[in-house]
């Protein structure tokens, strides 16, 4: 997709809505690899120069996500990617797999998630 100010605003809005539903602080959103590289190194560790390869990335300890607009071709993939990265933010220890995908589907359907609680 081509990034223009309208799309950028639309993405920030969507991220805000989903962040609220998933009970995570609204993350800062990076939309180009340039923006990733402009961030301080320690914030984007592990996903800087490789960022261009992915549809999106979640920097879990940073309340920071990257949505790779250049690589995303339509509205549906965009929504999917936003929800995917926010599920990473809400469930920081969960890796990809069946359970992860189920949470993404639930998120897309509008499910609300309670705030993350550290296990005692
Ligand atoms: Zn992922």
PDB file of N, CA, C and O in Angstrom, residues 1-19 21 26-27 29-31 65 67 69 72 74-75 78-83 86:
ATOM      1  N   UNK A   1       0.854  -1.175   0.000  1.00  0.00           N
ATOM      2  CA  UNK A   1       0.000   0.000   0.000  1.00  0.00           C
ATOM      3  C   UNK A   1       0.895   1.232   0.000  1.00  0.00           C
ATOM      4  O   UNK A   1       2.031   1.179   0.446  1.00  0.00           O
ATOM      5  N   UNK A   2       0.335   2.296  -0.510  1.00  0.00           N
ATOM      6  CA  UNK A   2       1.114   3.515  -0.565  1.00  0.00           C
ATOM      7  C   UNK A   2       0.785   4.373   0.651  1.00  0.00           C
ATOM      8  O   UNK A   2      -0.367   4.662   0.925  1.00  0.00           O
ATOM      9  N   UNK A   3       1.836   4.729   1.348  1.00  0.00           N
ATOM     10  CA  UNK A   3       1.633   5.483   2.580  1.00  0.00           C
ATOM     11  C   UNK A   3       1.369   6.946   2.270  1.00  0.00           C
ATOM     12  O   UNK A   3       2.205   7.623   1.670  1.00  0.00           O
ATOM     13  N   UNK A   4       0.189   7.403   2.638  1.00  0.00           N
ATOM     14  CA  UNK A   4      -0.080   8.844   2.564  1.00  0.00           C
ATOM     15  C   UNK A   4      -0.639   9.280   3.916  1.00  0.00           C
ATOM     16  O   UNK A   4      -0.905   8.432   4.773  1.00  0.00           O
ATOM     17  N   UNK A   5      -0.794  10.591   4.115  1.00  0.00           N
ATOM     18  CA  UNK A   5      -1.218  11.056   5.454  1.00  0.00           C
ATOM     19  C   UNK A   5      -2.548  10.453   5.921  1.00  0.00           C
ATOM     20  O   UNK A   5      -2.719  10.178   7.103  1.00  0.00           O
ATOM     21  N   UNK A   6      -3.480  10.222   4.981  1.00  0.00           N
ATOM     22  CA  UNK A   6      -4.769   9.635   5.355  1.00  0.00           C
ATOM     23  C   UNK A   6      -4.604   8.219   5.874  1.00  0.00           C
ATOM     24  O   UNK A   6      -5.192   7.833   6.881  1.00  0.00           O
ATOM     25  N   UNK A   7      -3.815   7.436   5.132  1.00  0.00           N
ATOM     26  CA  UNK A   7      -3.586   6.050   5.532  1.00  0.00           C
ATOM     27  C   UNK A   7      -2.891   6.017   6.893  1.00  0.00           C
ATOM     28  O   UNK A   7      -3.257   5.249   7.776  1.00  0.00           O
ATOM     29  N   UNK A   8      -1.904   6.872   7.052  1.00  0.00           N
ATOM     30  CA  UNK A   8      -1.164   6.943   8.312  1.00  0.00           C
ATOM     31  C   UNK A   8      -2.122   7.214   9.487  1.00  0.00           C
ATOM     32  O   UNK A   8      -2.099   6.513  10.489  1.00  0.00           O
ATOM     33  N   UNK A   9      -2.983   8.184   9.288  1.00  0.00           N
ATOM     34  CA  UNK A   9      -3.944   8.529  10.336  1.00  0.00           C
ATOM     35  C   UNK A   9      -4.882   7.354  10.610  1.00  0.00           C
ATOM     36  O   UNK A   9      -5.182   7.029  11.765  1.00  0.00           O
ATOM     37  N   UNK A  10      -5.362   6.729   9.529  1.00  0.00           N
ATOM     38  CA  UNK A  10      -6.260   5.576   9.656  1.00  0.00           C
ATOM     39  C   UNK A  10      -5.620   4.453  10.451  1.00  0.00           C
ATOM     40  O   UNK A  10      -6.273   3.794  11.261  1.00  0.00           O
ATOM     41  N   UNK A  11      -4.327   4.242  10.222  1.00  0.00           N
ATOM     42  CA  UNK A  11      -3.608   3.182  10.935  1.00  0.00           C
ATOM     43  C   UNK A  11      -3.479   3.534  12.414  1.00  0.00           C
ATOM     44  O   UNK A  11      -3.743   2.702  13.283  1.00  0.00           O
ATOM     45  N   UNK A  12      -3.116   4.769  12.708  1.00  0.00           N
ATOM     46  CA  UNK A  12      -3.013   5.178  14.111  1.00  0.00           C
ATOM     47  C   UNK A  12      -4.353   4.980  14.821  1.00  0.00           C
ATOM     48  O   UNK A  12      -4.405   4.552  15.970  1.00  0.00           O
ATOM     49  N   UNK A  13      -5.433   5.304  14.123  1.00  0.00           N
ATOM     50  CA  UNK A  13      -6.768   5.139  14.711  1.00  0.00           C
ATOM     51  C   UNK A  13      -7.061   3.677  15.005  1.00  0.00           C
ATOM     52  O   UNK A  13      -7.521   3.318  16.089  1.00  0.00           O
ATOM     53  N   UNK A  14      -6.800   2.826  14.024  1.00  0.00           N
ATOM     54  CA  UNK A  14      -7.047   1.387  14.192  1.00  0.00           C
ATOM     55  C   UNK A  14      -6.215   0.827  15.342  1.00  0.00           C
ATOM     56  O   UNK A  14      -6.710   0.054  16.157  1.00  0.00           O
ATOM     57  N   UNK A  15      -4.944   1.203  15.378  1.00  0.00           N
ATOM     58  CA  UNK A  15      -4.071   0.710  16.448  1.00  0.00           C
ATOM     59  C   UNK A  15      -4.627   1.149  17.798  1.00  0.00           C
ATOM     60  O   UNK A  15      -4.662   0.370  18.755  1.00  0.00           O
ATOM     61  N   UNK A  16      -5.124   2.382  17.852  1.00  0.00           N
ATOM     62  CA  UNK A  16      -5.711   2.895  19.088  1.00  0.00           C
ATOM     63  C   UNK A  16      -6.919   2.071  19.527  1.00  0.00           C
ATOM     64  O   UNK A  16      -7.058   1.723  20.705  1.00  0.00           O
ATOM     65  N   UNK A  17      -7.773   1.738  18.581  1.00  0.00           N
ATOM     66  CA  UNK A  17      -8.985   0.963  18.883  1.00  0.00           C
ATOM     67  C   UNK A  17      -8.612  -0.435  19.389  1.00  0.00           C
ATOM     68  O   UNK A  17      -9.096  -0.895  20.425  1.00  0.00           O
ATOM     69  N   UNK A  18      -7.709  -1.101  18.668  1.00  0.00           N
ATOM     70  CA  UNK A  18      -7.329  -2.462  19.078  1.00  0.00           C
ATOM     71  C   UNK A  18      -6.527  -2.456  20.381  1.00  0.00           C
ATOM     72  O   UNK A  18      -6.692  -3.346  21.210  1.00  0.00           O
ATOM     73  N   UNK A  19      -5.682  -1.470  20.565  1.00  0.00           N
ATOM     74  CA  UNK A  19      -4.898  -1.403  21.807  1.00  0.00           C
ATOM     75  C   UNK A  19      -5.856  -1.308  22.993  1.00  0.00           C
ATOM     76  O   UNK A  19      -5.670  -1.973  24.020  1.00  0.00           O
ATOM     77  N   UNK A  21      -9.003  -2.417  23.090  1.00  0.00           N
ATOM     78  CA  UNK A  21      -9.676  -3.714  23.237  1.00  0.00           C
ATOM     79  C   UNK A  21      -8.772  -4.760  23.876  1.00  0.00           C
ATOM     80  O   UNK A  21      -9.233  -5.647  24.578  1.00  0.00           O
ATOM     81  N   UNK A  26      -1.320   2.177  24.187  1.00  0.00           N
ATOM     82  CA  UNK A  26      -1.224   2.402  22.746  1.00  0.00           C
ATOM     83  C   UNK A  26       0.248   2.501  22.360  1.00  0.00           C
ATOM     84  O   UNK A  26       0.965   3.371  22.843  1.00  0.00           O
ATOM     85  N   UNK A  27       0.716   1.591  21.506  1.00  0.00           N
ATOM     86  CA  UNK A  27       2.137   1.628  21.169  1.00  0.00           C
ATOM     87  C   UNK A  27       2.460   2.720  20.163  1.00  0.00           C
ATOM     88  O   UNK A  27       1.584   3.191  19.431  1.00  0.00           O
ATOM     89  N   UNK A  29       3.813   3.631  16.650  1.00  0.00           N
ATOM     90  CA  UNK A  29       3.730   2.844  15.423  1.00  0.00           C
ATOM     91  C   UNK A  29       4.721   3.375  14.393  1.00  0.00           C
ATOM     92  O   UNK A  29       4.690   4.557  14.058  1.00  0.00           O
ATOM     93  N   UNK A  30       5.584   2.488  13.912  1.00  0.00           N
ATOM     94  CA  UNK A  30       6.509   2.843  12.834  1.00  0.00           C
ATOM     95  C   UNK A  30       5.961   2.257  11.542  1.00  0.00           C
ATOM     96  O   UNK A  30       5.498   1.117  11.523  1.00  0.00           O
ATOM     97  N   UNK A  31       6.013   3.028  10.455  1.00  0.00           N
ATOM     98  CA  UNK A  31       5.370   2.569   9.222  1.00  0.00           C
ATOM     99  C   UNK A  31       6.337   2.390   8.049  1.00  0.00           C
ATOM    100  O   UNK A  31       5.936   1.913   6.997  1.00  0.00           O
ATOM    101  N   UNK A  65       5.566  -0.874  17.746  1.00  0.00           N
ATOM    102  CA  UNK A  65       5.356  -1.847  16.672  1.00  0.00           C
ATOM    103  C   UNK A  65       5.735  -1.233  15.327  1.00  0.00           C
ATOM    104  O   UNK A  65       5.757  -0.010  15.156  1.00  0.00           O
ATOM    105  N   UNK A  67       4.675  -1.595  11.300  1.00  0.00           N
ATOM    106  CA  UNK A  67       3.745  -2.117  10.295  1.00  0.00           C
ATOM    107  C   UNK A  67       4.359  -1.772   8.941  1.00  0.00           C
ATOM    108  O   UNK A  67       4.481  -0.597   8.595  1.00  0.00           O
ATOM    109  N   UNK A  69       4.112  -1.112   5.715  1.00  0.00           N
ATOM    110  CA  UNK A  69       3.122  -0.717   4.712  1.00  0.00           C
ATOM    111  C   UNK A  69       3.528  -1.076   3.281  1.00  0.00           C
ATOM    112  O   UNK A  69       2.720  -1.522   2.486  1.00  0.00           O
ATOM    113  N   UNK A  72       2.555  -4.552   2.478  1.00  0.00           N
ATOM    114  CA  UNK A  72       1.156  -4.917   2.696  1.00  0.00           C
ATOM    115  C   UNK A  72       0.329  -4.469   1.501  1.00  0.00           C
ATOM    116  O   UNK A  72       0.427  -3.319   1.077  1.00  0.00           O
ATOM    117  N   UNK A  74      -3.206  -4.978   0.863  1.00  0.00           N
ATOM    118  CA  UNK A  74      -4.615  -4.564   0.956  1.00  0.00           C
ATOM    119  C   UNK A  74      -5.062  -4.355   2.403  1.00  0.00           C
ATOM    120  O   UNK A  74      -4.350  -4.667   3.346  1.00  0.00           O
ATOM    121  N   UNK A  75      -6.273  -3.843   2.506  1.00  0.00           N
ATOM    122  CA  UNK A  75      -6.883  -3.485   3.788  1.00  0.00           C
ATOM    123  C   UNK A  75      -6.946  -4.676   4.747  1.00  0.00           C
ATOM    124  O   UNK A  75      -6.702  -4.539   5.941  1.00  0.00           O
ATOM    125  N   UNK A  78      -3.627  -5.512   6.154  1.00  0.00           N
ATOM    126  CA  UNK A  78      -3.266  -4.441   7.081  1.00  0.00           C
ATOM    127  C   UNK A  78      -3.896  -4.688   8.455  1.00  0.00           C
ATOM    128  O   UNK A  78      -3.216  -4.665   9.482  1.00  0.00           O
ATOM    129  N   UNK A  79      -5.184  -4.966   8.446  1.00  0.00           N
ATOM    130  CA  UNK A  79      -5.918  -5.227   9.686  1.00  0.00           C
ATOM    131  C   UNK A  79      -5.316  -6.435  10.416  1.00  0.00           C
ATOM    132  O   UNK A  79      -5.082  -6.411  11.619  1.00  0.00           O
ATOM    133  N   UNK A  80      -5.062  -7.483   9.647  1.00  0.00           N
ATOM    134  CA  UNK A  80      -4.439  -8.696  10.190  1.00  0.00           C
ATOM    135  C   UNK A  80      -3.107  -8.408  10.854  1.00  0.00           C
ATOM    136  O   UNK A  80      -2.808  -8.925  11.928  1.00  0.00           O
ATOM    137  N   UNK A  81      -2.300  -7.613  10.185  1.00  0.00           N
ATOM    138  CA  UNK A  81      -0.959  -7.321  10.695  1.00  0.00           C
ATOM    139  C   UNK A  81      -1.043  -6.488  11.968  1.00  0.00           C
ATOM    140  O   UNK A  81      -0.326  -6.748  12.939  1.00  0.00           O
ATOM    141  N   UNK A  82      -1.935  -5.513  11.974  1.00  0.00           N
ATOM    142  CA  UNK A  82      -2.106  -4.688  13.176  1.00  0.00           C
ATOM    143  C   UNK A  82      -2.499  -5.578  14.360  1.00  0.00           C
ATOM    144  O   UNK A  82      -1.900  -5.513  15.439  1.00  0.00           O
ATOM    145  N   UNK A  83      -3.489  -6.432  14.140  1.00  0.00           N
ATOM    146  CA  UNK A  83      -3.959  -7.302  15.227  1.00  0.00           C
ATOM    147  C   UNK A  83      -2.852  -8.278  15.645  1.00  0.00           C
ATOM    148  O   UNK A  83      -2.610  -8.482  16.835  1.00  0.00           O
ATOM    149  N   UNK A  86      -0.335  -6.478  17.800  1.00  0.00           N
ATOM    150  CA  UNK A  86      -0.894  -6.103  19.104  1.00  0.00           C
ATOM    151  C   UNK A  86      -1.121  -7.329  19.998  1.00  0.00           C
ATOM    152  O   UNK A  86      -1.030  -7.227  21.222  1.00  0.00           O
TER     153      UNK A  86
END
